């Protein structure tokens, strides 16, 4: 028999060398000989976590916490694993306990900050990031997380200070350059163009560097109204970003075809969950969903819960599908047999404790448009609001945006014509949902909302069964955190500068315009 102490030392060494698989295998080999060794379960759990083997990670980390409940680092990593599988309510309970334990070092504080960020508890997250920065001020990633959280809270000057501090510590923290460019509108007298151009040669051959630097340059040249140069950098940045992805337009075409073909039949109201709490704000990304969320959440009876992945996860679990994709043909086939009431109740429960303290909450995940049929059946009293914006502006805005790399929804956005093709799929799917579930969806025209703010805001509130409240006209005063790409813009009153932005790039968008027109998409004059 191998000496347990030697085996444990080998497993620890493998983990420290980032050989996660060997560390996990050695730990598992040793566990039968040491069934009550908390540190060994912790090591196995951390290794499984690095390998994204979430079932094992949760099991081993939970056992480590049970064996040694006084360790903050054990509880922190268990909370992280729970958060990674979108069990946010459970994760925050464990995270709260971790905050009462020791050792609570900067790494633990930063990790707990990420957990609270994922749970939409942004004030708590910001406080934890700040504590981590104070403990280890020379750690650039702690400062970056702190800065991003400050942006969510609208503290833009503080965020700028932290981002510049991050760059002084780590000039190759490439994402910081893009964050700084996006923080405010640049001017001829105050911009980062010289610094960004000087860095391009240093980032040659590095897709991450090129992606962030080129997109930062695109943003700043657009701010200065140099649109040809802005578009040139935009294409270069998206090309670098796309080189790190493997997108198949055909895969999306198959999925959308299946969504229509396997569309659920409308069910009687009694077949679903009785709650009228949820308000789903859906649509293509960058189409005004955040604006509508801010208008509605300015009402005292409405809470903005953020962009929740919860419904898709609840449907996946209810379907029994074991495939790695959150939504695919297998999931859709199996979802035909779900219990709609149980699905609605599971979704609602998964949003706690962040929801329930106000009569209504907004789930603003734009891509919930994929799930309209299931939402309508599982939550027959929920409201569904779909934003529609000028198709050309929508496609350009998606192409301009660098979405979260881990997102399963935005791979189309790295190439302009792929973005156009995806818009066509979206348009056809929404036409299907409106026909299949008449009266369930309120479509809101973004441009009309901008031009007739009060009239359209009243229409929104009436659809949601809410009495009028003047605060909805002053959404820019809403202090709730914003975590989307519109985090900076929604701190301002309503504006028209995003309307027909595509005209600034009309020459460069000829191919997109032809693609949309040939697909029968009605373009605005």
XYZ file of C-alpha atoms in Angstrom:
525
model
C 0.000 0.000 0.000
C 1.268 3.463 -0.895
C 2.201 5.605 2.107
C -0.802 7.964 2.658
C 1.445 10.874 3.662
C 3.471 10.460 0.470
C 0.324 10.199 -1.654
C -1.089 13.355 -0.049
C 2.175 15.215 -0.679
C 2.053 14.133 -4.339
C -1.555 15.285 -4.687
C -0.706 18.660 -3.134
C 2.319 19.066 -5.391
C 0.228 18.207 -8.466
C -2.352 20.826 -7.470
C 0.315 23.488 -6.910
C 1.696 22.693 -10.384
C -1.818 23.159 -11.801
C -2.037 19.518 -12.767
C -5.642 19.399 -11.641
C -6.472 15.975 -13.058
C -3.578 14.242 -11.326
C -4.368 16.058 -8.092
C -7.972 14.861 -8.254
C -7.038 11.275 -9.116
C -4.494 11.052 -6.282
C -6.946 12.598 -3.819
C -9.672 10.157 -4.807
C -7.212 7.271 -4.440
C -6.454 8.374 -0.891
C -9.987 9.221 0.296
C -10.980 5.600 1.250
C -7.971 5.524 3.586
C -8.766 8.927 5.125
C -12.560 9.338 5.065
C -12.518 12.111 7.686
C -9.597 14.160 6.339
C -11.113 17.609 5.699
C -8.046 18.985 3.905
C -8.056 16.045 1.501
C -11.721 16.611 0.601
C -10.916 20.299 0.133
C -8.031 19.478 -2.209
C -10.212 17.066 -4.213
C -12.991 19.664 -4.377
C -10.664 22.428 -5.581
C -9.208 20.138 -8.257
C -12.678 19.139 -9.477
C -13.667 22.818 -9.495
C -10.721 23.676 -11.761
C -11.728 20.827 -14.084
C -15.351 22.091 -14.150
C -16.494 18.726 -12.780
C -19.169 20.433 -10.750
C -20.963 17.439 -9.245
C -17.729 16.147 -7.687
C -16.618 19.628 -6.675
C -19.871 20.276 -4.801
C -19.794 16.882 -3.099
C -16.166 17.113 -1.928
C -16.313 20.761 -0.846
C -19.545 20.209 1.057
C -17.907 17.304 2.887
C -14.857 19.444 3.714
C -17.154 22.100 5.215
C -19.015 19.467 7.237
C -15.759 18.063 8.622
C -14.218 21.456 9.414
C -17.020 24.056 9.624
C -14.758 26.719 11.159
C -12.647 27.263 8.029
C -13.573 30.364 6.010
C -11.656 29.210 2.928
C -13.560 25.898 2.845
C -16.911 27.683 3.082
C -15.832 30.274 0.485
C -14.927 27.690 -2.137
C -18.107 25.704 -1.460
C -20.102 28.925 -1.952
C -18.180 29.567 -5.177
C -19.083 26.098 -6.486
C -22.750 26.655 -5.627
C -22.659 30.005 -7.406
C -21.062 28.454 -10.495
C -24.016 26.075 -10.889
C -26.398 29.028 -10.411
C -27.609 28.043 -6.948
C -27.292 31.676 -5.881
C -29.603 31.478 -2.875
C -27.637 28.565 -1.378
C -24.350 30.234 -2.321
C -25.186 33.440 -0.457
C -26.198 31.503 2.673
C -22.831 29.720 2.695
C -21.021 32.970 1.820
C -22.687 34.739 4.751
C -21.378 32.008 7.042
C -17.881 32.269 5.544
C -17.822 35.968 6.450
C -18.079 35.036 10.144
C -15.078 32.666 9.993
C -11.287 32.741 9.720
C -8.945 32.938 7.884
C -10.612 35.673 5.818
C -7.786 36.798 3.575
C -7.922 39.051 0.488
C -8.407 36.094 -1.880
C -11.423 34.882 0.111
C -12.900 38.399 0.232
C -12.490 38.820 -3.535
C -14.067 35.397 -4.202
C -16.984 36.212 -1.902
C -17.367 39.509 -3.761
C -17.771 37.589 -7.031
C -20.398 35.346 -5.393
C -22.435 38.342 -4.221
C -22.027 39.976 -7.644
C -23.507 36.891 -9.294
C -26.356 37.050 -6.764
C -27.020 40.716 -7.703
C -26.035 41.896 -4.207
C -23.770 44.602 -5.617
C -23.450 46.860 -2.593
C -22.254 43.907 -0.512
C -19.919 42.783 -3.284
C -18.367 46.248 -3.596
C -17.676 46.404 0.134
C -15.897 43.028 -0.013
C -13.810 44.007 -3.052
C -12.798 47.175 -1.239
C -11.685 45.172 1.812
C -9.620 42.892 -0.443
C -7.925 45.922 -2.076
C -7.104 47.431 1.326
C -5.541 44.154 2.476
C -3.471 43.646 -0.709
C -3.341 46.966 -2.599
C -0.737 45.644 -5.048
C -3.034 42.975 -6.529
C -4.333 44.236 -9.913
C -7.225 41.775 -10.270
C -8.667 42.796 -6.907
C -8.607 46.414 -8.043
C -10.200 45.493 -11.376
C -13.084 43.641 -9.712
C -13.542 46.583 -7.340
C -13.594 49.012 -10.277
C -16.167 47.015 -12.256
C -18.405 46.861 -9.200
C -18.103 50.626 -8.766
C -19.298 51.036 -12.372
C -22.369 48.918 -11.577
C -23.151 51.304 -8.710
C -22.646 54.406 -10.873
C -19.504 55.559 -9.013
C -17.647 56.322 -12.234
C -14.932 58.651 -10.887
C -13.966 56.101 -8.231
C -13.993 53.377 -10.877
C -11.652 55.382 -13.118
C -9.199 55.842 -10.253
C -9.151 52.093 -9.533
C -8.732 51.188 -13.203
C -5.725 53.489 -13.575
C -4.259 52.008 -10.383
C -4.729 48.563 -11.873
C -2.767 49.582 -14.995
C 0.094 50.984 -12.939
C 0.390 47.573 -11.308
C -0.194 45.503 -14.477
C 0.151 47.354 -17.806
C -0.774 44.133 -19.651
C -4.182 43.831 -17.939
C -5.707 44.422 -21.379
C -9.369 44.535 -20.433
C -8.759 47.646 -18.327
C -8.039 49.754 -21.432
C -11.441 48.957 -22.914
C -13.166 49.567 -19.567
C -11.577 53.016 -19.365
C -12.665 53.920 -22.883
C -16.229 52.832 -22.149
C -16.410 54.698 -18.852
C -17.263 58.069 -20.410
C -17.449 59.888 -23.724
C -13.966 60.827 -24.903
C -13.115 64.290 -26.268
C -10.400 65.882 -28.393
C -8.718 67.184 -25.259
C -9.250 64.151 -23.036
C -8.837 60.676 -24.514
C -6.527 57.649 -24.493
C -5.696 57.465 -28.204
C -1.965 58.050 -27.903
C -1.567 55.422 -25.189
C -3.703 52.895 -27.061
C -1.799 53.291 -30.339
C 1.532 52.964 -28.524
C 0.381 49.652 -27.048
C -0.777 48.008 -30.294
C 2.728 46.778 -31.290
C 3.294 45.404 -27.777
C 0.106 43.348 -28.073
C 0.921 41.977 -31.529
C 0.139 38.270 -31.805
C -1.939 38.352 -28.621
C -5.661 38.054 -29.519
C -6.807 39.231 -26.080
C -4.631 42.334 -26.288
C -5.685 43.109 -29.846
C -9.352 42.590 -29.040
C -9.354 45.036 -26.127
C -7.035 47.660 -27.656
C -8.750 47.716 -31.053
C -12.231 47.923 -29.514
C -11.082 50.695 -27.178
C -9.780 52.615 -30.202
C -13.077 52.017 -32.022
C -15.028 53.432 -29.079
C -12.830 56.523 -28.777
C -12.770 57.314 -32.508
C -16.559 56.983 -32.578
C -16.769 59.449 -29.671
C -14.685 61.847 -31.805
C -16.981 61.253 -34.837
C -14.183 59.678 -36.912
C -16.460 56.883 -38.084
C -14.350 55.306 -40.872
C -11.420 54.860 -38.515
C -13.727 53.681 -35.721
C -15.181 50.970 -37.960
C -11.736 49.856 -39.077
C -10.696 49.269 -35.444
C -14.066 47.695 -34.631
C -13.637 45.058 -37.345
C -10.045 44.370 -36.245
C -11.093 43.993 -32.604
C -13.975 41.680 -33.381
C -11.784 39.614 -35.704
C -9.298 39.114 -32.854
C -12.121 38.216 -30.466
C -13.734 35.825 -32.931
C -10.434 34.002 -33.444
C -10.846 32.688 -29.891
C -14.359 31.341 -30.578
C -15.722 28.577 -32.805
C -19.091 29.806 -34.013
C -21.322 27.813 -36.323
C -24.274 29.804 -37.767
C -25.844 26.523 -38.835
C -26.015 25.406 -35.193
C -28.178 28.428 -34.360
C -30.334 27.855 -37.442
C -31.034 24.269 -36.316
C -31.856 25.432 -32.786
C -34.296 28.120 -33.945
C -35.969 25.707 -36.358
C -36.415 23.254 -33.473
C -37.789 25.997 -31.199
C -40.600 26.575 -33.688
C -41.136 22.908 -34.557
C -41.175 21.767 -30.892
C -43.074 24.820 -29.645
C -45.305 23.911 -26.684
C -49.064 24.114 -27.072
C -50.701 26.899 -25.029
C -51.960 25.488 -21.727
C -54.952 26.459 -19.572
C -54.093 29.104 -16.969
C -54.519 26.590 -14.157
C -51.754 24.393 -15.532
C -49.033 26.856 -14.515
C -47.733 28.621 -11.420
C -50.191 31.166 -9.989
C -47.634 33.903 -9.211
C -47.867 37.231 -11.015
C -44.517 38.484 -9.665
C -42.282 38.110 -12.755
C -41.994 40.692 -15.510
C -39.820 39.374 -18.338
C -38.113 42.029 -20.478
C -36.793 40.312 -23.604
C -35.488 41.128 -27.076
C -32.256 41.290 -28.985
C -29.410 42.564 -26.790
C -28.736 46.311 -27.110
C -32.333 47.015 -28.123
C -33.444 49.065 -25.097
C -34.132 46.314 -22.563
C -32.121 48.071 -19.851
C -33.996 51.335 -20.466
C -37.340 49.581 -19.964
C -36.002 47.811 -16.869
C -34.951 51.172 -15.373
C -38.310 52.773 -16.136
C -40.271 49.934 -14.567
C -37.954 49.408 -11.587
C -38.291 53.095 -10.699
C -41.816 52.111 -9.601
C -41.938 51.360 -5.847
C -43.642 48.000 -6.443
C -40.984 46.652 -8.829
C -37.533 45.210 -8.143
C -34.872 44.830 -10.858
C -33.454 41.335 -10.388
C -31.010 41.635 -13.303
C -30.277 39.287 -16.190
C -31.169 35.935 -14.664
C -30.177 32.631 -16.204
C -32.668 30.954 -13.885
C -35.498 30.118 -16.282
C -33.269 28.340 -18.778
C -31.607 26.407 -15.953
C -34.973 25.464 -14.420
C -36.211 24.215 -17.806
C -33.008 22.233 -18.362
C -33.379 20.520 -14.982
C -37.099 19.877 -15.475
C -36.451 18.332 -18.895
C -33.965 15.820 -17.489
C -31.547 16.530 -20.347
C -27.910 15.687 -19.564
C -26.284 17.464 -22.507
C -23.699 20.173 -21.716
C -25.524 22.968 -23.587
C -28.138 24.878 -21.633
C -30.504 24.852 -24.618
C -30.280 22.391 -27.490
C -32.422 19.983 -29.512
C -32.273 17.291 -26.805
C -33.501 19.719 -24.142
C -36.361 20.914 -26.350
C -37.470 17.357 -27.126
C -37.491 16.380 -23.453
C -39.122 19.656 -22.332
C -42.383 18.682 -24.049
C -43.219 16.477 -21.044
C -42.493 18.964 -18.247
C -44.946 19.777 -15.470
C -45.623 23.466 -16.155
C -46.672 24.326 -12.634
C -43.593 22.704 -11.124
C -41.383 24.508 -13.651
C -42.904 27.885 -12.765
C -42.552 27.229 -9.050
C -38.956 26.009 -9.444
C -38.065 29.156 -11.382
C -39.686 31.386 -8.777
C -37.943 29.596 -5.893
C -34.594 29.911 -7.661
C -34.881 33.722 -7.683
C -35.073 33.907 -3.880
C -33.939 35.590 -1.651
C -33.296 38.463 -4.087
C -36.991 38.588 -5.014
C -40.265 38.517 -3.005
C -39.670 41.715 -1.002
C -41.672 43.713 -3.592
C -44.861 42.677 -5.413
C -43.047 42.314 -8.768
C -39.546 41.686 -10.086
C -37.996 42.101 -13.536
C -36.015 39.323 -15.170
C -34.143 41.176 -17.894
C -32.274 38.434 -19.691
C -32.757 39.478 -23.348
C -32.319 35.926 -24.622
C -35.317 34.711 -22.658
C -36.973 35.288 -26.047
C -35.848 31.702 -26.694
C -38.150 30.495 -23.903
C -41.336 32.513 -24.503
C -43.537 29.434 -25.018
C -42.318 27.749 -21.840
C -42.554 31.001 -19.852
C -46.115 31.596 -21.060
C -47.201 28.115 -19.939
C -45.228 27.867 -16.695
C -46.078 31.410 -15.551
C -49.456 32.292 -17.088
C -49.747 35.494 -15.022
C -46.243 36.766 -15.778
C -45.847 39.759 -18.076
C -43.653 39.484 -21.182
C -42.320 42.668 -22.802
C -40.285 42.466 -26.011
C -38.171 45.399 -27.210
C -37.941 46.100 -30.941
C -35.352 48.551 -32.236
C -34.396 49.578 -35.786
C -32.899 46.318 -37.190
C -29.831 48.128 -38.574
C -29.146 49.839 -35.234
C -29.741 46.582 -33.383
C -27.246 44.656 -35.512
C -24.633 47.416 -35.422
C -24.974 47.756 -31.651
C -24.548 43.999 -31.166
C -21.470 44.044 -33.392
C -20.052 47.029 -31.483
C -20.459 45.302 -28.128
C -17.971 42.901 -26.554
C -20.200 40.557 -24.597
C -18.998 38.395 -21.701
C -16.713 35.669 -23.121
C -18.436 32.993 -21.029
C -21.884 33.849 -22.402
C -23.568 31.012 -24.330
C -25.706 33.475 -26.296
C -23.512 35.931 -28.205
C -21.131 34.024 -30.476
C -22.884 35.473 -33.533
C -21.736 38.988 -32.577
C -18.100 38.653 -33.680
C -18.914 39.037 -37.380
C -21.273 41.630 -38.850
C -23.152 39.411 -41.310
C -23.466 36.618 -38.730
C -25.126 39.230 -36.518
C -27.540 40.049 -39.338
C -28.368 36.370 -39.869
C -29.029 35.970 -36.148
C -31.380 38.960 -36.201
C -33.384 37.272 -38.960
C -33.707 34.137 -36.804
C -34.851 36.258 -33.845
C -37.424 38.109 -35.953
C -38.943 34.881 -37.265
C -39.068 33.307 -33.810
C -40.838 36.326 -32.308
C -43.403 36.236 -35.143
C -44.045 32.593 -34.206
C -44.437 33.313 -30.477
C -46.890 36.169 -31.146
C -49.030 33.891 -33.304
C -48.840 30.927 -30.908
C -49.493 32.952 -27.724
C -51.689 35.885 -28.787
C -51.989 38.713 -26.277
C -49.140 37.496 -24.042
C -46.378 39.727 -25.423
C -46.247 43.524 -25.405
C -43.902 44.699 -28.149
C -42.296 48.067 -27.404
C -40.720 50.137 -30.152
C -37.484 51.627 -28.797
C -37.600 54.693 -31.035
C -41.202 55.449 -30.031
C -40.260 55.073 -26.362
C -37.493 57.616 -26.858
C -39.778 60.064 -28.696
C -42.875 59.594 -26.524
C -41.424 58.708 -23.141
C -44.429 59.418 -20.924
C -47.083 57.914 -23.205
C -45.072 54.725 -23.725
C -44.132 54.512 -20.026
C -47.822 54.697 -19.132
C -48.501 51.904 -21.632
C -45.812 49.771 -19.999
C -47.219 50.270 -16.508
C -50.772 49.582 -17.662
C -49.681 46.320 -19.303
C -47.994 45.296 -16.033
C -51.095 46.189 -13.993
C -49.260 48.945 -12.122
C -50.620 52.354 -11.112
C -48.848 55.398 -12.531
C -45.864 56.755 -10.592
C -43.951 59.896 -11.617
C -40.643 58.287 -10.612
C -40.865 56.219 -13.807
C -40.218 59.396 -15.835
C -36.998 60.056 -13.887
C -35.338 56.655 -14.186
C -31.884 58.301 -14.287
C -32.358 58.977 -10.545
C -32.869 55.261 -9.896
C -29.976 54.236 -7.629
C -30.293 50.489 -8.223
C -27.127 48.841 -9.613
C -26.818 48.178 -13.358
C -24.631 45.301 -14.539
C -25.275 45.362 -18.282
C -23.426 47.027 -21.135
C -25.696 50.054 -20.549
C -24.396 50.641 -17.002
C -23.040 54.099 -17.908
C -25.794 55.283 -20.289
C -28.778 54.649 -17.998
C -27.404 57.133 -15.485
C -28.487 59.837 -17.970
C -31.983 61.048 -18.943
C -33.465 59.568 -22.116
C -31.564 60.561 -25.281
C -31.854 60.179 -29.081
C -28.193 59.839 -30.056
C -28.485 56.054 -30.398
C -31.381 56.395 -32.860
C -30.234 55.743 -36.439
C -26.622 55.503 -35.335
C -26.134 53.126 -38.240
C -26.336 56.056 -40.662
C -22.885 57.108 -39.435
C -21.579 53.831 -40.880
C -23.878 53.585 -43.886
C -21.056 52.888 -46.365
C -19.596 50.114 -44.196
C -23.011 48.496 -43.580
C -24.103 47.987 -47.202
C -23.749 44.194 -46.975
C -25.749 44.044 -43.737
C -28.541 46.162 -45.223
C -28.769 43.898 -48.285
C -28.835 40.769 -46.112
C -31.710 42.054 -43.965
C -33.719 43.322 -46.925
C -33.304 40.049 -48.815
C -34.668 38.213 -45.748
C -37.795 40.377 -45.773
C -36.872 42.417 -42.688
C -38.665 45.789 -42.762
C -36.068 48.542 -42.317
C -36.910 51.973 -40.949
C -36.389 54.934 -43.311
